[in-house]
PDB file of C-alpha atoms in Angstrom:
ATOM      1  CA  UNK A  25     -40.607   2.040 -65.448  1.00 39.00           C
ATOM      2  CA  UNK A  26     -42.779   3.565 -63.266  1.00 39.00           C
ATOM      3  CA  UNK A  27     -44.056   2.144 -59.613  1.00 36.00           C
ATOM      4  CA  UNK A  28     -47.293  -0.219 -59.450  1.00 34.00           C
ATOM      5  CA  UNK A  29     -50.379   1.884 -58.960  1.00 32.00           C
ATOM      6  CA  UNK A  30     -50.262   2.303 -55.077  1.00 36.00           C
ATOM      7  CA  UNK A  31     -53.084   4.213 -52.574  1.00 38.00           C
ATOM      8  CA  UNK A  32     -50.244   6.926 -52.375  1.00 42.00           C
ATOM      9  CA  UNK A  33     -51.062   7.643 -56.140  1.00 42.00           C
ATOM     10  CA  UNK A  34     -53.557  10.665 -56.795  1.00 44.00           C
ATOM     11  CA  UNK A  35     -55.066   9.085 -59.644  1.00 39.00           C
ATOM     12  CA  UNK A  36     -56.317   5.346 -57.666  1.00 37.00           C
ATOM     13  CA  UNK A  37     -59.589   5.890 -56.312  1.00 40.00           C
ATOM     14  CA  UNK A  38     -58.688   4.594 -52.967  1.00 46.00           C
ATOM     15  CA  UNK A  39     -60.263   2.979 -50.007  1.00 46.00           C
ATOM     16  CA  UNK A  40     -62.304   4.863 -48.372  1.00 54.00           C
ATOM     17  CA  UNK A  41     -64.777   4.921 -45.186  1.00 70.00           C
ATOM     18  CA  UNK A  42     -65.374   3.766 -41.838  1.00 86.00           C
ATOM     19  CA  UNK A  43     -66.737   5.127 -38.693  1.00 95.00           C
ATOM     20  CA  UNK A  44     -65.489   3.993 -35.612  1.00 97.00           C
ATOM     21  CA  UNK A  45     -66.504   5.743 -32.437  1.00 98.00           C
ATOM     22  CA  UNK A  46     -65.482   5.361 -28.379  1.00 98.00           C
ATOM     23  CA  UNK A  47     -67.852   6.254 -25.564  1.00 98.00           C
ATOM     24  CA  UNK A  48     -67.672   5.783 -21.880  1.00 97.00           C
ATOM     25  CA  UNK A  49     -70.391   6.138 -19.407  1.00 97.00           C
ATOM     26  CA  UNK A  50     -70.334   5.480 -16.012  1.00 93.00           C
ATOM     27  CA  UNK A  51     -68.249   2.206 -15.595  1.00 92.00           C
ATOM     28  CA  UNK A  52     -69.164   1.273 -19.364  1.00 96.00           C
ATOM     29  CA  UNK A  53     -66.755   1.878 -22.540  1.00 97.00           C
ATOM     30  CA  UNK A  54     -67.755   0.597 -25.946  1.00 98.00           C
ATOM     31  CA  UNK A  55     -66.364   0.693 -28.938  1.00 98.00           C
ATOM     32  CA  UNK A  56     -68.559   0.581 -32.300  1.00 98.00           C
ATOM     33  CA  UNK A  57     -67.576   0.462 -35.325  1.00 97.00           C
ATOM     34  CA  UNK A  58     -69.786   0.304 -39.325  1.00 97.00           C
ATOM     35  CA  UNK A  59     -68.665  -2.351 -41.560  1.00 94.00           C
ATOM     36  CA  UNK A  60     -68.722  -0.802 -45.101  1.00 92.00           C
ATOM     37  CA  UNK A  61     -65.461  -0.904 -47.332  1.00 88.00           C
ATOM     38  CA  UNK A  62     -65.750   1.340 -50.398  1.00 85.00           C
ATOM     39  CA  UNK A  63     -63.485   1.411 -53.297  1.00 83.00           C
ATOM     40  CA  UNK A  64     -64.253   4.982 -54.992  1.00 80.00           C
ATOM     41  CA  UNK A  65     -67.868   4.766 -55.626  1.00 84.00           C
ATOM     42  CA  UNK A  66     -68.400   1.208 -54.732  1.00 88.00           C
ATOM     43  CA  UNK A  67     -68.988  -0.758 -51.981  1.00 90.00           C
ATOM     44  CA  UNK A  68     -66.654  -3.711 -51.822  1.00 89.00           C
ATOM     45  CA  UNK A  69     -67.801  -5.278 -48.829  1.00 91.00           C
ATOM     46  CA  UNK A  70     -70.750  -4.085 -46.193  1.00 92.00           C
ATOM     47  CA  UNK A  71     -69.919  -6.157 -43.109  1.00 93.00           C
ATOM     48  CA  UNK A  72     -66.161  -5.576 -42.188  1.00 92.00           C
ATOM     49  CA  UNK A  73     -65.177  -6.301 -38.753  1.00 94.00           C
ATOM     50  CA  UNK A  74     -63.312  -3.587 -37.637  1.00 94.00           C
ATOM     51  CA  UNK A  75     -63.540  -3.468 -34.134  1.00 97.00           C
ATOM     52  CA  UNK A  76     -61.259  -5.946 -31.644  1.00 96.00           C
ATOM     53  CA  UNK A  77     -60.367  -6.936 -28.525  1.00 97.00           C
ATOM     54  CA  UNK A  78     -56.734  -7.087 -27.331  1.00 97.00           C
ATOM     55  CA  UNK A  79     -54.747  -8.198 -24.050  1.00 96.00           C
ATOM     56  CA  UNK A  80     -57.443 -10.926 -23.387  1.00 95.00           C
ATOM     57  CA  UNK A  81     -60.158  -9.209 -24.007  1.00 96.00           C
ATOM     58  CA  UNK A  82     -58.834  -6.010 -21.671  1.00 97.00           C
ATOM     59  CA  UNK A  83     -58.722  -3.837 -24.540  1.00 98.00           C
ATOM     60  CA  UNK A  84     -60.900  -2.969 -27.479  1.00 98.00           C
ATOM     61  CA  UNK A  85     -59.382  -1.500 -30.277  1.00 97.00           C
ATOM     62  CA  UNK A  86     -61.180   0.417 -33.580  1.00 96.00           C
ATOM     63  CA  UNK A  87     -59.576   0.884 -36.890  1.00 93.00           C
ATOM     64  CA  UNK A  88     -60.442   3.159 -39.471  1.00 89.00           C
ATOM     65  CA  UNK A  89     -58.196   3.918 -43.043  1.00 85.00           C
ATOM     66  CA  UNK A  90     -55.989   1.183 -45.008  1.00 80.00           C
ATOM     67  CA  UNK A  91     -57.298  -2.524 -43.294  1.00 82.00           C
ATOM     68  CA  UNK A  92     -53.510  -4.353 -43.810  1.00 82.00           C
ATOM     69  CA  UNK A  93     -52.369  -1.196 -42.277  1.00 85.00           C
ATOM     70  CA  UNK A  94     -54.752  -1.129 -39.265  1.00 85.00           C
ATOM     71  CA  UNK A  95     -53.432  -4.980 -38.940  1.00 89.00           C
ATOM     72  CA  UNK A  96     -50.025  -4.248 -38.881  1.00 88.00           C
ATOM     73  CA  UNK A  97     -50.839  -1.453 -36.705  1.00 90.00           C
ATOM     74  CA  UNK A  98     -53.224  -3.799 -33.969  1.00 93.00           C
ATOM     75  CA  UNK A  99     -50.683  -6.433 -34.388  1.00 94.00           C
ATOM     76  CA  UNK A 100     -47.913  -3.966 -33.342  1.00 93.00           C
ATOM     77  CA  UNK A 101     -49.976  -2.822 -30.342  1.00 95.00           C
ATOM     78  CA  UNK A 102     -50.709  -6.290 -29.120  1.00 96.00           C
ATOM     79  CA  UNK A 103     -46.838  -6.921 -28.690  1.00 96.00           C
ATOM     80  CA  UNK A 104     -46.496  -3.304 -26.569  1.00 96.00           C
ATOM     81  CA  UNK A 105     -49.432  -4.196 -24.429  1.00 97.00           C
ATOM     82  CA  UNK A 106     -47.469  -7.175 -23.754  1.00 96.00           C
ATOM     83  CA  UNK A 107     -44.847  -6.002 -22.667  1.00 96.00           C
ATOM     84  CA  UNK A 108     -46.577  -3.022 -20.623  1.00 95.00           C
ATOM     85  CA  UNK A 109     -49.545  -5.273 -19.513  1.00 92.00           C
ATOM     86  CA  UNK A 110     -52.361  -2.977 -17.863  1.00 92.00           C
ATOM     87  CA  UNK A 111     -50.006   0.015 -18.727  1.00 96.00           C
ATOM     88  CA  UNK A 112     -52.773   1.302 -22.138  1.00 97.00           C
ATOM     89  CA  UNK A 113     -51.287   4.999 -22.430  1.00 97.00           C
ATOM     90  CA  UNK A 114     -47.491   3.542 -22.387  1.00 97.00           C
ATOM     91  CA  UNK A 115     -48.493   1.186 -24.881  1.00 97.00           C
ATOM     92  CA  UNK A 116     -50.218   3.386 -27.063  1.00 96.00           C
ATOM     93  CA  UNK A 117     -46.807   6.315 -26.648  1.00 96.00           C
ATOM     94  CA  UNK A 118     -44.850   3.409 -27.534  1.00 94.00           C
ATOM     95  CA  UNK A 119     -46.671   2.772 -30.593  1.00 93.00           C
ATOM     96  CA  UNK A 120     -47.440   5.925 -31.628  1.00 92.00           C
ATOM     97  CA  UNK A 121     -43.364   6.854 -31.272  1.00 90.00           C
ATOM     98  CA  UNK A 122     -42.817   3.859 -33.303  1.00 87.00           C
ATOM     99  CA  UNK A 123     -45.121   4.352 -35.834  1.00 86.00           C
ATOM    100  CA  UNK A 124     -43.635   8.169 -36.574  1.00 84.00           C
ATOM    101  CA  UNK A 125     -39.966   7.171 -36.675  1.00 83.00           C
ATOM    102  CA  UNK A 126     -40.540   3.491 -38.459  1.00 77.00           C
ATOM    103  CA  UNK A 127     -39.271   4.066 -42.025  1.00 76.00           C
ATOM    104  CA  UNK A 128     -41.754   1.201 -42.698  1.00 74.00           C
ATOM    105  CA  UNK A 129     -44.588   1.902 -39.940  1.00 76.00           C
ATOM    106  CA  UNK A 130     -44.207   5.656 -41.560  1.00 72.00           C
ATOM    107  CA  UNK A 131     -46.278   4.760 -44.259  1.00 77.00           C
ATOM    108  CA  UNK A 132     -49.328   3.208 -43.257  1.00 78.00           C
ATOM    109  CA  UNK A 133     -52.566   4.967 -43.497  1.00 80.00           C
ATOM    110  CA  UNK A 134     -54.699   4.477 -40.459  1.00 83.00           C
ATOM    111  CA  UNK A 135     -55.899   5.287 -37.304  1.00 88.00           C
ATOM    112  CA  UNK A 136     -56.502   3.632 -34.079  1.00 93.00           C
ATOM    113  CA  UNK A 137     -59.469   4.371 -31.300  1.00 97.00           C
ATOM    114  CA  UNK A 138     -58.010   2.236 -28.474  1.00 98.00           C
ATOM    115  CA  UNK A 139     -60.007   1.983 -24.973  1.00 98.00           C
ATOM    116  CA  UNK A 140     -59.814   0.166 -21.987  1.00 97.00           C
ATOM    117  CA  UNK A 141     -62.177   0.535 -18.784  1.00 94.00           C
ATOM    118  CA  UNK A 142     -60.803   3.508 -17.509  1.00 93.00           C
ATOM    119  CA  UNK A 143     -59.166   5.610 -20.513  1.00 96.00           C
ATOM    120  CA  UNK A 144     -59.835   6.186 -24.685  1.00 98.00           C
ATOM    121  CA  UNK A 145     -56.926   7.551 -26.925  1.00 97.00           C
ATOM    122  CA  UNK A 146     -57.168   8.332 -30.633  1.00 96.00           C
ATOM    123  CA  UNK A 147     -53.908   7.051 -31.899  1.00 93.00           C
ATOM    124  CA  UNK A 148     -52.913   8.178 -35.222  1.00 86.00           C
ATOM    125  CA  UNK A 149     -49.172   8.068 -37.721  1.00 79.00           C
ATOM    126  CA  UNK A 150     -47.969  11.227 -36.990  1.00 82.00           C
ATOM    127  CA  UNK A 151     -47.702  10.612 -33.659  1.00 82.00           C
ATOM    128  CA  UNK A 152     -50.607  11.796 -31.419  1.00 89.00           C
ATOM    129  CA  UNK A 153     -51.881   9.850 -29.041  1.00 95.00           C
ATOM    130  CA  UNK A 154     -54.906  11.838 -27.955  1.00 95.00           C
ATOM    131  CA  UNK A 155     -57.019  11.315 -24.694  1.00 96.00           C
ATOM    132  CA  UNK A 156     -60.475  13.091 -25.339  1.00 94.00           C
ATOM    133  CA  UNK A 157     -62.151  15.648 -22.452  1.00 89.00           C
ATOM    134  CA  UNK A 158     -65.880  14.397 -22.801  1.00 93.00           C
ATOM    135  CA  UNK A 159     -65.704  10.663 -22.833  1.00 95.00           C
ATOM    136  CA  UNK A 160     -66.073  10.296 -26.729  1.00 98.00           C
ATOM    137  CA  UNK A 161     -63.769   9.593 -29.974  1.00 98.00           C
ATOM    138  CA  UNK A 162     -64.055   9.124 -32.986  1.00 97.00           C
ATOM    139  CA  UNK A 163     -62.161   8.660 -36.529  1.00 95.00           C
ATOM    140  CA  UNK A 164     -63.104   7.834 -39.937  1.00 92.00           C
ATOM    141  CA  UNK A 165     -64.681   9.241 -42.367  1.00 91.00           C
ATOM    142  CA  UNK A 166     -67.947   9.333 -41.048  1.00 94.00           C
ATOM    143  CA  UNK A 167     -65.844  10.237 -37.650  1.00 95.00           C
ATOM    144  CA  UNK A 168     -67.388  13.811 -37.006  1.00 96.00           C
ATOM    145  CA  UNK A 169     -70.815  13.418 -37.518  1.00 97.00           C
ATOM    146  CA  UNK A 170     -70.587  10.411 -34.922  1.00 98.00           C
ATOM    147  CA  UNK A 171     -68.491  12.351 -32.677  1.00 98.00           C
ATOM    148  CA  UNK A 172     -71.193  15.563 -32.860  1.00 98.00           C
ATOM    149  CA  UNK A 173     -73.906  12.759 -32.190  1.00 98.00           C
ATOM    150  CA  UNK A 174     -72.810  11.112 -29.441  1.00 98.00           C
ATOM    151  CA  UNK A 175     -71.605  14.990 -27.467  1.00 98.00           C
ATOM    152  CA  UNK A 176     -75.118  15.879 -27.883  1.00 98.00           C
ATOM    153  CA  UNK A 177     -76.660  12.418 -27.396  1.00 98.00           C
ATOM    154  CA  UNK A 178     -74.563  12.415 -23.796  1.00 98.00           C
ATOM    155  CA  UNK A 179     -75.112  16.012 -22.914  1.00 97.00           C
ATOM    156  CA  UNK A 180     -78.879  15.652 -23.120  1.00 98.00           C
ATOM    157  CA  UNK A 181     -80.195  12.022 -22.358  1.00 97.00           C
ATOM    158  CA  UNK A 182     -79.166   9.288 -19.911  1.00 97.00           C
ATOM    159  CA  UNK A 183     -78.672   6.425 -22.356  1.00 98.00           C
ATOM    160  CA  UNK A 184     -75.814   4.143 -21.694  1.00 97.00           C
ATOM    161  CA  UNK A 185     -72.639   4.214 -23.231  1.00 98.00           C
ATOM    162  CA  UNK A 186     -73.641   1.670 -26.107  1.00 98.00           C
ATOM    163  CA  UNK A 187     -77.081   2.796 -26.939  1.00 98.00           C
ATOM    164  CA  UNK A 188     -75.073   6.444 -27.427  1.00 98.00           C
ATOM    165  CA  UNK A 189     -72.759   4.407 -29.515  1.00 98.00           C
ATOM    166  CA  UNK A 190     -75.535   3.206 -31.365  1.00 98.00           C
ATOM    167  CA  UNK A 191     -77.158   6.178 -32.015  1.00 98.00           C
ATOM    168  CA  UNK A 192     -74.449   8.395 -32.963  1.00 98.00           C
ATOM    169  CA  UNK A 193     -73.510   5.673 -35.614  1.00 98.00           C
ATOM    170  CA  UNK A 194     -76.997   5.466 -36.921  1.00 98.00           C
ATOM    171  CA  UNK A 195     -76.764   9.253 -37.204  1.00 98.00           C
ATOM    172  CA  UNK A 196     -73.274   9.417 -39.375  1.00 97.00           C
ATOM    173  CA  UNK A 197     -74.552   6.048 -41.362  1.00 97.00           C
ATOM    174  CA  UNK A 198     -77.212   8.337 -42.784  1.00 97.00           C
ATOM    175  CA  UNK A 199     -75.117  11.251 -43.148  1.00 96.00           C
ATOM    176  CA  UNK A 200     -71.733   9.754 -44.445  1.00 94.00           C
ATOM    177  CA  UNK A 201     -72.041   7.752 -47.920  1.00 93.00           C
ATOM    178  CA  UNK A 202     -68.873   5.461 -46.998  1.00 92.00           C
ATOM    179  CA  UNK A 203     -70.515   4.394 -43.273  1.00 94.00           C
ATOM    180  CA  UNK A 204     -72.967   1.804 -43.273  1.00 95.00           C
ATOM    181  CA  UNK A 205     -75.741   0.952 -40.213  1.00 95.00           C
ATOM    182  CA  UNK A 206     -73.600  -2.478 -40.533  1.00 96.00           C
ATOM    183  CA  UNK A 207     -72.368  -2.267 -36.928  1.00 97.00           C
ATOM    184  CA  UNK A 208     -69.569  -4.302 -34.619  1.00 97.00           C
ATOM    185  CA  UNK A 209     -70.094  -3.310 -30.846  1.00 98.00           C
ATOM    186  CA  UNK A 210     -67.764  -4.436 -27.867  1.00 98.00           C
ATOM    187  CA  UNK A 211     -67.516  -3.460 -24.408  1.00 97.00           C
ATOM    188  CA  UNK A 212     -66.084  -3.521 -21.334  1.00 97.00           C
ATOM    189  CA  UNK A 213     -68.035  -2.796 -18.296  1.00 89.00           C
TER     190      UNK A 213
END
């Protein structure tokens, strides 16, 4: 008999979409994030939160890809930032290390943006835990057109980090069919 239809299976449509993008500026970091969920050609739901905060509100944390994987994945992350409180890279390594070798963790199909006030990482299954150069992530599948946004949007105005946020979101919303203008915002200043 063969396996349930799963979102490992060519033929299922899948889930797609979400944009999810991390800027600092200054002493500002914000994380944004759309709310569509699309299954194949449909949208399912248009106002998904998908952004968080963590560690009492000392972290913000972005998901993009599976949403019971992202949870397993954010729940996971709480329990390291527990127990390496204001320690976000170690946190993120620890996760990120157990997320490759997990037999379970293995298979779940998501990605992180994690920030806090003074660092961003891109944290993803295969075991990167990425730190970008120009104050900016971002993942999804809108991701790019966010990320080209907001490089340009920061290289060439003085907006603040959320406004650039904004912005670059409204920019892959029109772009990317599975990213809506829908947005969650948090930040830490």
């Amino acid at each position: 008999m063969n396996n349930p239809i799963s979102h490992h299976d060519a033929s299922f449509p899948g889930w797609h979409g979400t944009t999810i993008i991390a800027v600092r500026r200054g002493t500002r970091t914000v994380i944004a994030g759309d709310g569509q969920v699309s299954l194949g050609p449909t949208v399912v739901k248009g106002a998904a939160r998908k952004v968080r905060r963590l560690a009492d509100g000392r972290v913000l944390a972005g998901f993009a890809g599976a949403t019971a994987d992202a949870f397993t994945l954010i729940e996971r992350l709480e329990a390291k930032l527990e127990q390496y409180p204001e320690q976000l890279a170690r946190a993120c390594v620890d996760l990120a290390k157990d997320w490759r070798t997990d037999r379970y963790l293995r298979r779940l199909e998501a990605m992180l943006l994690v920030a806090d006030r003074s660092s961003i990482f891109t944290v993803t299954g295969v075991g990167d835990v990425l730190e970008p150069e120009h104050g900016v992530a971002a993942v999804g599948s809108g991701g790019n057109f966010a990320l080209a946004a907001a490089r340009a949007l920061l290289d060439h105005t003085e907006l603040d980090a959320e406004a650039v946020a904004r912005k670059a979101m409204a920019i892959a919303a029109d772009i990317c069919v599975y990213t809506n203008g829908n947005l969650t915002v948090e930040s830490l200043d």
